[in-house]
């Protein structure tokens, strides 16, 4: 009978260890498991020394392996997800797409020309295709009423710069032809000119074409 009790306590030890991982008890179940293991070895020694030594070896070999398995799969259990707050993190992992004040996605306005609704120093508001939105200048201040071109969406806001003469003319041609859409391809957005021709015609190039945020990266 001592051998039967010793082996039964061995299985009770495993059950308590599993319960300690799955049920927050403040270490109480773990302490109980340790007491059960010691008791199992003591009872086994009353039967034979070899049984006690075998039980001790089993505890030493299987306990770390059991802990490793339980720790690996514990975050996937319901209790583990609740304690790690993973359900909330999974639900909030995809932030909503930033939009204008009337709900239009900002990404749809990239490349379009609009008007500065307020002074951008560098933050302010712009109106693009009738949609009003918060915006930030790429570097230089922009006065209210200035035509601006949307460079990109940055930190939930439109990043804009003053439109040059060529961009304004192209926008007017598109409007006259009934063409809508970005004024230039996405691959050309926010590019910094490597050479500035100071002898070129006014409006063909200016400091507004430089994205100062890109230069500081």
PDB file of N, CA and C in Angstrom, residues 43-133:
ATOM      1  N   UNK A  43       6.860   8.566   1.805  1.00  0.00           N
ATOM      2  CA  UNK A  43       6.060   7.326   1.850  1.00  0.00           C
ATOM      3  C   UNK A  43       6.723   6.246   1.013  1.00  0.00           C
ATOM      4  N   UNK A  44       7.290   6.631  -0.120  1.00  0.00           N
ATOM      5  CA  UNK A  44       7.987   5.657  -0.961  1.00  0.00           C
ATOM      6  C   UNK A  44       9.194   5.054  -0.263  1.00  0.00           C
ATOM      7  N   UNK A  45       9.876   5.852   0.570  1.00  0.00           N
ATOM      8  CA  UNK A  45      11.045   5.333   1.288  1.00  0.00           C
ATOM      9  C   UNK A  45      10.670   4.287   2.330  1.00  0.00           C
ATOM     10  N   UNK A  46       9.429   4.352   2.824  1.00  0.00           N
ATOM     11  CA  UNK A  46       8.986   3.326   3.791  1.00  0.00           C
ATOM     12  C   UNK A  46       8.755   1.981   3.116  1.00  0.00           C
ATOM     13  N   UNK A  47       8.571   2.035   1.791  1.00  0.00           N
ATOM     14  CA  UNK A  47       8.400   0.791   1.052  1.00  0.00           C
ATOM     15  C   UNK A  47       9.757   0.237   0.645  1.00  0.00           C
ATOM     16  N   UNK A  48      10.573   1.109  -0.003  1.00  0.00           N
ATOM     17  CA  UNK A  48      11.925   0.701  -0.367  1.00  0.00           C
ATOM     18  C   UNK A  48      12.724   1.928  -0.755  1.00  0.00           C
ATOM     19  N   UNK A  49      14.027   1.833  -0.589  1.00  0.00           N
ATOM     20  CA  UNK A  49      14.893   2.942  -0.952  1.00  0.00           C
ATOM     21  C   UNK A  49      14.886   3.170  -2.461  1.00  0.00           C
ATOM     22  N   UNK A  50      14.814   2.104  -3.216  1.00  0.00           N
ATOM     23  CA  UNK A  50      14.818   2.233  -4.674  1.00  0.00           C
ATOM     24  C   UNK A  50      13.575   2.961  -5.171  1.00  0.00           C
ATOM     25  N   UNK A  51      12.417   2.736  -4.546  1.00  0.00           N
ATOM     26  CA  UNK A  51      11.192   3.447  -4.941  1.00  0.00           C
ATOM     27  C   UNK A  51      11.313   4.929  -4.641  1.00  0.00           C
ATOM     28  N   UNK A  52      11.868   5.264  -3.488  1.00  0.00           N
ATOM     29  CA  UNK A  52      12.048   6.667  -3.129  1.00  0.00           C
ATOM     30  C   UNK A  52      13.009   7.356  -4.101  1.00  0.00           C
ATOM     31  N   UNK A  53      14.110   6.665  -4.449  1.00  0.00           N
ATOM     32  CA  UNK A  53      15.068   7.242  -5.374  1.00  0.00           C
ATOM     33  C   UNK A  53      14.456   7.409  -6.768  1.00  0.00           C
ATOM     34  N   UNK A  54      13.639   6.432  -7.151  1.00  0.00           N
ATOM     35  CA  UNK A  54      12.975   6.513  -8.463  1.00  0.00           C
ATOM     36  C   UNK A  54      12.006   7.693  -8.510  1.00  0.00           C
ATOM     37  N   UNK A  55      11.229   7.865  -7.463  1.00  0.00           N
ATOM     38  CA  UNK A  55      10.292   8.992  -7.396  1.00  0.00           C
ATOM     39  C   UNK A  55      11.029  10.326  -7.437  1.00  0.00           C
ATOM     40  N   UNK A  56      12.126  10.409  -6.682  1.00  0.00           N
ATOM     41  CA  UNK A  56      12.904  11.646  -6.676  1.00  0.00           C
ATOM     42  C   UNK A  56      13.441  11.956  -8.072  1.00  0.00           C
ATOM     43  N   UNK A  57      13.937  10.933  -8.755  1.00  0.00           N
ATOM     44  CA  UNK A  57      14.449  11.136 -10.115  1.00  0.00           C
ATOM     45  C   UNK A  57      13.341  11.567 -11.066  1.00  0.00           C
ATOM     46  N   UNK A  58      12.146  10.972 -10.903  1.00  0.00           N
ATOM     47  CA  UNK A  58      11.009  11.344 -11.758  1.00  0.00           C
ATOM     48  C   UNK A  58      10.630  12.812 -11.540  1.00  0.00           C
ATOM     49  N   UNK A  59      10.591  13.234 -10.275  1.00  0.00           N
ATOM     50  CA  UNK A  59      10.259  14.627  -9.981  1.00  0.00           C
ATOM     51  C   UNK A  59      11.286  15.587 -10.598  1.00  0.00           C
ATOM     52  N   UNK A  60      12.576  15.235 -10.467  1.00  0.00           N
ATOM     53  CA  UNK A  60      13.623  16.115 -10.961  1.00  0.00           C
ATOM     54  C   UNK A  60      13.626  16.224 -12.478  1.00  0.00           C
ATOM     55  N   UNK A  61      13.264  15.156 -13.158  1.00  0.00           N
ATOM     56  CA  UNK A  61      13.296  15.149 -14.621  1.00  0.00           C
ATOM     57  C   UNK A  61      12.024  15.711 -15.252  1.00  0.00           C
ATOM     58  N   UNK A  62      10.880  15.386 -14.665  1.00  0.00           N
ATOM     59  CA  UNK A  62       9.607  15.742 -15.303  1.00  0.00           C
ATOM     60  C   UNK A  62       9.087  17.128 -14.926  1.00  0.00           C
ATOM     61  N   UNK A  63       9.448  17.626 -13.733  1.00  0.00           N
ATOM     62  CA  UNK A  63       8.908  18.919 -13.296  1.00  0.00           C
ATOM     63  C   UNK A  63       9.334  20.069 -14.211  1.00  0.00           C
ATOM     64  N   UNK A  64      10.634  20.214 -14.538  1.00  0.00           N
ATOM     65  CA  UNK A  64      10.995  21.300 -15.460  1.00  0.00           C
ATOM     66  C   UNK A  64      10.345  21.162 -16.834  1.00  0.00           C
ATOM     67  N   UNK A  65      10.241  19.907 -17.320  1.00  0.00           N
ATOM     68  CA  UNK A  65       9.596  19.694 -18.618  1.00  0.00           C
ATOM     69  C   UNK A  65       8.127  20.069 -18.570  1.00  0.00           C
ATOM     70  N   UNK A  66       7.455  19.718 -17.469  1.00  0.00           N
ATOM     71  CA  UNK A  66       6.040  20.051 -17.317  1.00  0.00           C
ATOM     72  C   UNK A  66       5.844  21.564 -17.267  1.00  0.00           C
ATOM     73  N   UNK A  67       6.712  22.256 -16.529  1.00  0.00           N
ATOM     74  CA  UNK A  67       6.611  23.714 -16.460  1.00  0.00           C
ATOM     75  C   UNK A  67       6.828  24.347 -17.834  1.00  0.00           C
ATOM     76  N   UNK A  68       7.792  23.833 -18.592  1.00  0.00           N
ATOM     77  CA  UNK A  68       8.071  24.393 -19.919  1.00  0.00           C
ATOM     78  C   UNK A  68       6.872  24.243 -20.845  1.00  0.00           C
ATOM     79  N   UNK A  69       6.223  23.075 -20.797  1.00  0.00           N
ATOM     80  CA  UNK A  69       5.051  22.836 -21.649  1.00  0.00           C
ATOM     81  C   UNK A  69       3.891  23.748 -21.249  1.00  0.00           C
ATOM     82  N   UNK A  70       3.669  23.852 -19.933  1.00  0.00           N
ATOM     83  CA  UNK A  70       2.548  24.665 -19.459  1.00  0.00           C
ATOM     84  C   UNK A  70       2.762  26.149 -19.756  1.00  0.00           C
ATOM     85  N   UNK A  71       3.980  26.634 -19.575  1.00  0.00           N
ATOM     86  CA  UNK A  71       4.259  28.052 -19.844  1.00  0.00           C
ATOM     87  C   UNK A  71       4.120  28.351 -21.331  1.00  0.00           C
ATOM     88  N   UNK A  72       4.450  27.382 -22.174  1.00  0.00           N
ATOM     89  CA  UNK A  72       4.334  27.586 -23.626  1.00  0.00           C
ATOM     90  C   UNK A  72       2.880  27.726 -24.054  1.00  0.00           C
ATOM     91  N   UNK A  73       2.007  26.899 -23.477  1.00  0.00           N
ATOM     92  CA  UNK A  73       0.609  26.890 -23.910  1.00  0.00           C
ATOM     93  C   UNK A  73      -0.306  27.747 -23.031  1.00  0.00           C
ATOM     94  N   UNK A  74       0.196  28.220 -21.889  1.00  0.00           N
ATOM     95  CA  UNK A  74      -0.651  29.002 -20.986  1.00  0.00           C
ATOM     96  C   UNK A  74      -1.181  30.283 -21.630  1.00  0.00           C
ATOM     97  N   UNK A  75      -0.371  31.055 -22.393  1.00  0.00           N
ATOM     98  CA  UNK A  75      -0.930  32.272 -23.002  1.00  0.00           C
ATOM     99  C   UNK A  75      -2.071  32.013 -23.973  1.00  0.00           C
ATOM    100  N   UNK A  76      -2.200  30.780 -24.468  1.00  0.00           N
ATOM    101  CA  UNK A  76      -3.267  30.464 -25.417  1.00  0.00           C
ATOM    102  C   UNK A  76      -4.562  30.067 -24.725  1.00  0.00           C
ATOM    103  N   UNK A  77      -4.511  29.816 -23.425  1.00  0.00           N
ATOM    104  CA  UNK A  77      -5.718  29.457 -22.693  1.00  0.00           C
ATOM    105  C   UNK A  77      -6.559  30.697 -22.422  1.00  0.00           C
ATOM    106  N   UNK A  78      -7.810  30.498 -22.056  1.00  0.00           N
ATOM    107  CA  UNK A  78      -8.713  31.610 -21.800  1.00  0.00           C
ATOM    108  C   UNK A  78      -8.230  32.446 -20.627  1.00  0.00           C
ATOM    109  N   UNK A  79      -7.788  31.768 -19.561  1.00  0.00           N
ATOM    110  CA  UNK A  79      -7.306  32.493 -18.391  1.00  0.00           C
ATOM    111  C   UNK A  79      -6.032  33.257 -18.732  1.00  0.00           C
ATOM    112  N   UNK A  80      -5.139  32.620 -19.501  1.00  0.00           N
ATOM    113  CA  UNK A  80      -3.913  33.290 -19.892  1.00  0.00           C
ATOM    114  C   UNK A  80      -4.173  34.528 -20.736  1.00  0.00           C
ATOM    115  N   UNK A  81      -5.115  34.440 -21.654  1.00  0.00           N
ATOM    116  CA  UNK A  81      -5.451  35.595 -22.490  1.00  0.00           C
ATOM    117  C   UNK A  81      -6.056  36.715 -21.662  1.00  0.00           C
ATOM    118  N   UNK A  82      -6.861  36.363 -20.670  1.00  0.00           N
ATOM    119  CA  UNK A  82      -7.453  37.382 -19.808  1.00  0.00           C
ATOM    120  C   UNK A  82      -6.389  38.070 -18.962  1.00  0.00           C
ATOM    121  N   UNK A  83      -5.452  37.291 -18.428  1.00  0.00           N
ATOM    122  CA  UNK A  83      -4.423  37.874 -17.567  1.00  0.00           C
ATOM    123  C   UNK A  83      -3.443  38.726 -18.371  1.00  0.00           C
ATOM    124  N   UNK A  84      -3.167  38.318 -19.596  1.00  0.00           N
ATOM    125  CA  UNK A  84      -2.263  39.089 -20.446  1.00  0.00           C
ATOM    126  C   UNK A  84      -2.981  40.183 -21.213  1.00  0.00           C
ATOM    127  N   UNK A  85      -4.310  40.232 -21.077  1.00  0.00           N
ATOM    128  CA  UNK A  85      -5.125  41.247 -21.751  1.00  0.00           C
ATOM    129  C   UNK A  85      -4.989  41.160 -23.259  1.00  0.00           C
ATOM    130  N   UNK A  86      -4.826  39.941 -23.782  1.00  0.00           N
ATOM    131  CA  UNK A  86      -4.599  39.783 -25.211  1.00  0.00           C
ATOM    132  C   UNK A  86      -5.858  40.025 -26.018  1.00  0.00           C
ATOM    133  N   UNK A  87      -7.030  39.758 -25.442  1.00  0.00           N
ATOM    134  CA  UNK A  87      -8.265  39.973 -26.197  1.00  0.00           C
ATOM    135  C   UNK A  87      -8.421  41.454 -26.520  1.00  0.00           C
ATOM    136  N   UNK A  88      -8.079  42.306 -25.540  1.00  0.00           N
ATOM    137  CA  UNK A  88      -8.177  43.743 -25.787  1.00  0.00           C
ATOM    138  C   UNK A  88      -7.137  44.201 -26.777  1.00  0.00           C
ATOM    139  N   UNK A  89      -5.905  43.642 -26.652  1.00  0.00           N
ATOM    140  CA  UNK A  89      -4.846  44.026 -27.566  1.00  0.00           C
ATOM    141  C   UNK A  89      -5.159  43.608 -28.986  1.00  0.00           C
ATOM    142  N   UNK A  90      -5.722  42.398 -29.162  1.00  0.00           N
ATOM    143  CA  UNK A  90      -6.081  41.933 -30.502  1.00  0.00           C
ATOM    144  C   UNK A  90      -7.165  42.795 -31.115  1.00  0.00           C
ATOM    145  N   UNK A  91      -8.122  43.220 -30.275  1.00  0.00           N
ATOM    146  CA  UNK A  91      -9.229  44.025 -30.785  1.00  0.00           C
ATOM    147  C   UNK A  91      -8.756  45.414 -31.215  1.00  0.00           C
ATOM    148  N   UNK A  92      -7.707  45.933 -30.508  1.00  0.00           N
ATOM    149  CA  UNK A  92      -7.249  47.286 -30.789  1.00  0.00           C
ATOM    150  C   UNK A  92      -5.996  47.315 -31.640  1.00  0.00           C
ATOM    151  N   UNK A  93      -5.600  46.161 -32.201  1.00  0.00           N
ATOM    152  CA  UNK A  93      -4.344  46.111 -32.936  1.00  0.00           C
ATOM    153  C   UNK A  93      -4.417  46.888 -34.257  1.00  0.00           C
ATOM    154  N   UNK A  94      -5.606  47.048 -34.831  1.00  0.00           N
ATOM    155  CA  UNK A  94      -5.757  47.762 -36.099  1.00  0.00           C
ATOM    156  C   UNK A  94      -6.470  49.087 -35.844  1.00  0.00           C
ATOM    157  N   UNK A  95      -5.733  50.185 -35.807  1.00  0.00           N
ATOM    158  CA  UNK A  95      -6.379  51.469 -35.548  1.00  0.00           C
ATOM    159  C   UNK A  95      -7.236  51.894 -36.731  1.00  0.00           C
ATOM    160  N   UNK A  96      -8.267  52.681 -36.495  1.00  0.00           N
ATOM    161  CA  UNK A  96      -9.121  53.132 -37.597  1.00  0.00           C
ATOM    162  C   UNK A  96      -8.362  54.078 -38.520  1.00  0.00           C
ATOM    163  N   UNK A  97      -8.730  54.065 -39.790  1.00  0.00           N
ATOM    164  CA  UNK A  97      -8.075  54.929 -40.776  1.00  0.00           C
ATOM    165  C   UNK A  97      -8.462  56.374 -40.508  1.00  0.00           C
ATOM    166  N   UNK A  98      -7.479  57.292 -40.493  1.00  0.00           N
ATOM    167  CA  UNK A  98      -7.807  58.704 -40.258  1.00  0.00           C
ATOM    168  C   UNK A  98      -8.663  59.266 -41.391  1.00  0.00           C
ATOM    169  N   UNK A  99      -9.581  60.150 -41.032  1.00  0.00           N
ATOM    170  CA  UNK A  99     -10.513  60.721 -42.008  1.00  0.00           C
ATOM    171  C   UNK A  99     -10.598  62.231 -41.834  1.00  0.00           C
ATOM    172  N   UNK A 100     -11.240  62.864 -42.790  1.00  0.00           N
ATOM    173  CA  UNK A 100     -11.513  64.296 -42.684  1.00  0.00           C
ATOM    174  C   UNK A 100     -12.646  64.507 -41.690  1.00  0.00           C
ATOM    175  N   UNK A 101     -13.000  65.780 -41.477  1.00  0.00           N
ATOM    176  CA  UNK A 101     -14.061  66.085 -40.526  1.00  0.00           C
ATOM    177  C   UNK A 101     -15.409  65.521 -40.959  1.00  0.00           C
ATOM    178  N   UNK A 102     -15.587  65.284 -42.286  1.00  0.00           N
ATOM    179  CA  UNK A 102     -16.852  64.718 -42.761  1.00  0.00           C
ATOM    180  C   UNK A 102     -16.753  63.218 -43.037  1.00  0.00           C
ATOM    181  N   UNK A 103     -15.631  62.588 -42.646  1.00  0.00           N
ATOM    182  CA  UNK A 103     -15.531  61.136 -42.741  1.00  0.00           C
ATOM    183  C   UNK A 103     -14.838  60.592 -43.970  1.00  0.00           C
ATOM    184  N   UNK A 104     -14.280  61.437 -44.822  1.00  0.00           N
ATOM    185  CA  UNK A 104     -13.575  60.961 -46.014  1.00  0.00           C
ATOM    186  C   UNK A 104     -12.172  60.484 -45.634  1.00  0.00           C
ATOM    187  N   UNK A 105     -11.768  59.284 -46.050  1.00  0.00           N
ATOM    188  CA  UNK A 105     -10.416  58.802 -45.734  1.00  0.00           C
ATOM    189  C   UNK A 105      -9.348  59.756 -46.249  1.00  0.00           C
ATOM    190  N   UNK A 106      -8.371  60.055 -45.413  1.00  0.00           N
ATOM    191  CA  UNK A 106      -7.314  60.983 -45.813  1.00  0.00           C
ATOM    192  C   UNK A 106      -6.474  60.432 -46.960  1.00  0.00           C
ATOM    193  N   UNK A 107      -6.344  59.106 -47.025  1.00  0.00           N
ATOM    194  CA  UNK A 107      -5.517  58.512 -48.079  1.00  0.00           C
ATOM    195  C   UNK A 107      -6.057  58.817 -49.469  1.00  0.00           C
ATOM    196  N   UNK A 108      -7.361  59.087 -49.587  1.00  0.00           N
ATOM    197  CA  UNK A 108      -7.942  59.389 -50.885  1.00  0.00           C
ATOM    198  C   UNK A 108      -7.587  60.795 -51.368  1.00  0.00           C
ATOM    199  N   UNK A 109      -7.072  61.628 -50.467  1.00  0.00           N
ATOM    200  CA  UNK A 109      -6.786  63.019 -50.831  1.00  0.00           C
ATOM    201  C   UNK A 109      -5.314  63.245 -51.152  1.00  0.00           C
ATOM    202  N   UNK A 110      -4.483  62.228 -51.014  1.00  0.00           N
ATOM    203  CA  UNK A 110      -3.058  62.381 -51.292  1.00  0.00           C
ATOM    204  C   UNK A 110      -2.852  62.684 -52.779  1.00  0.00           C
ATOM    205  N   UNK A 111      -2.079  63.715 -53.081  1.00  0.00           N
ATOM    206  CA  UNK A 111      -1.815  64.105 -54.454  1.00  0.00           C
ATOM    207  C   UNK A 111      -2.766  65.144 -54.999  1.00  0.00           C
ATOM    208  N   UNK A 112      -3.777  65.542 -54.235  1.00  0.00           N
ATOM    209  CA  UNK A 112      -4.758  66.510 -54.727  1.00  0.00           C
ATOM    210  C   UNK A 112      -4.374  67.928 -54.305  1.00  0.00           C
ATOM    211  N   UNK A 113      -4.926  68.904 -55.014  1.00  0.00           N
ATOM    212  CA  UNK A 113      -4.691  70.315 -54.721  1.00  0.00           C
ATOM    213  C   UNK A 113      -5.918  70.886 -54.021  1.00  0.00           C
ATOM    214  N   UNK A 114      -5.656  71.698 -52.990  1.00  0.00           N
ATOM    215  CA  UNK A 114      -6.732  72.353 -52.267  1.00  0.00           C
ATOM    216  C   UNK A 114      -6.286  73.734 -51.821  1.00  0.00           C
ATOM    217  N   UNK A 115      -6.974  74.249 -50.821  1.00  0.00           N
ATOM    218  CA  UNK A 115      -6.707  75.596 -50.332  1.00  0.00           C
ATOM    219  C   UNK A 115      -6.481  75.563 -48.830  1.00  0.00           C
ATOM    220  N   UNK A 116      -5.534  76.326 -48.354  1.00  0.00           N
ATOM    221  CA  UNK A 116      -5.311  76.444 -46.916  1.00  0.00           C
ATOM    222  C   UNK A 116      -6.453  77.235 -46.306  1.00  0.00           C
ATOM    223  N   UNK A 117      -7.227  76.601 -45.429  1.00  0.00           N
ATOM    224  CA  UNK A 117      -8.366  77.277 -44.809  1.00  0.00           C
ATOM    225  C   UNK A 117      -7.932  78.176 -43.661  1.00  0.00           C
ATOM    226  N   UNK A 118      -6.714  77.990 -43.177  1.00  0.00           N
ATOM    227  CA  UNK A 118      -6.161  78.829 -42.123  1.00  0.00           C
ATOM    228  C   UNK A 118      -4.654  78.876 -42.308  1.00  0.00           C
ATOM    229  N   UNK A 119      -4.009  79.731 -41.558  1.00  0.00           N
ATOM    230  CA  UNK A 119      -2.554  79.782 -41.613  1.00  0.00           C
ATOM    231  C   UNK A 119      -1.974  78.473 -41.070  1.00  0.00           C
ATOM    232  N   UNK A 120      -1.000  77.909 -41.772  1.00  0.00           N
ATOM    233  CA  UNK A 120      -0.328  76.691 -41.337  1.00  0.00           C
ATOM    234  C   UNK A 120       1.034  77.079 -40.777  1.00  0.00           C
ATOM    235  N   UNK A 121       1.178  77.026 -39.434  1.00  0.00           N
ATOM    236  CA  UNK A 121       2.384  77.534 -38.773  1.00  0.00           C
ATOM    237  C   UNK A 121       3.037  76.529 -37.810  1.00  0.00           C
ATOM    238  N   UNK A 122       3.254  75.295 -38.090  1.00  0.00           N
ATOM    239  CA  UNK A 122       2.951  74.647 -39.373  1.00  0.00           C
ATOM    240  C   UNK A 122       1.584  73.971 -39.402  1.00  0.00           C
ATOM    241  N   UNK A 123       0.885  73.886 -38.256  1.00  0.00           N
ATOM    242  CA  UNK A 123      -0.403  73.192 -38.226  1.00  0.00           C
ATOM    243  C   UNK A 123      -1.530  74.153 -38.555  1.00  0.00           C
ATOM    244  N   UNK A 124      -2.602  73.619 -39.080  1.00  0.00           N
ATOM    245  CA  UNK A 124      -3.774  74.404 -39.410  1.00  0.00           C
ATOM    246  C   UNK A 124      -4.820  73.524 -40.058  1.00  0.00           C
ATOM    247  N   UNK A 125      -5.629  74.112 -40.917  1.00  0.00           N
ATOM    248  CA  UNK A 125      -6.666  73.361 -41.613  1.00  0.00           C
ATOM    249  C   UNK A 125      -6.631  73.693 -43.104  1.00  0.00           C
ATOM    250  N   UNK A 126      -6.997  72.687 -43.900  1.00  0.00           N
ATOM    251  CA  UNK A 126      -7.059  72.858 -45.354  1.00  0.00           C
ATOM    252  C   UNK A 126      -8.408  72.342 -45.840  1.00  0.00           C
ATOM    253  N   UNK A 127      -8.754  72.783 -47.047  1.00  0.00           N
ATOM    254  CA  UNK A 127      -9.977  72.295 -47.695  1.00  0.00           C
ATOM    255  C   UNK A 127      -9.570  71.688 -49.033  1.00  0.00           C
ATOM    256  N   UNK A 128      -9.790  70.365 -49.147  1.00  0.00           N
ATOM    257  CA  UNK A 128      -9.411  69.622 -50.357  1.00  0.00           C
ATOM    258  C   UNK A 128     -10.680  69.032 -50.977  1.00  0.00           C
ATOM    259  N   UNK A 129     -11.001  69.425 -52.198  1.00  0.00           N
ATOM    260  CA  UNK A 129     -12.193  68.919 -52.892  1.00  0.00           C
ATOM    261  C   UNK A 129     -13.446  69.041 -52.030  1.00  0.00           C
ATOM    262  N   UNK A 130     -13.532  70.131 -51.284  1.00  0.00           N
ATOM    263  CA  UNK A 130     -14.696  70.365 -50.445  1.00  0.00           C
ATOM    264  C   UNK A 130     -14.637  69.693 -49.085  1.00  0.00           C
ATOM    265  N   UNK A 131     -13.571  68.941 -48.807  1.00  0.00           N
ATOM    266  CA  UNK A 131     -13.422  68.252 -47.529  1.00  0.00           C
ATOM    267  C   UNK A 131     -12.455  69.040 -46.650  1.00  0.00           C
ATOM    268  N   UNK A 132     -12.879  69.375 -45.447  1.00  0.00           N
ATOM    269  CA  UNK A 132     -12.044  70.135 -44.533  1.00  0.00           C
ATOM    270  C   UNK A 132     -11.334  69.177 -43.589  1.00  0.00           C
ATOM    271  N   UNK A 133     -10.036  69.426 -43.364  1.00  0.00           N
ATOM    272  CA  UNK A 133      -9.263  68.509 -42.535  1.00  0.00           C
ATOM    273  C   UNK A 133      -8.113  69.253 -41.864  1.00  0.00           C
TER     274      UNK A 133
END
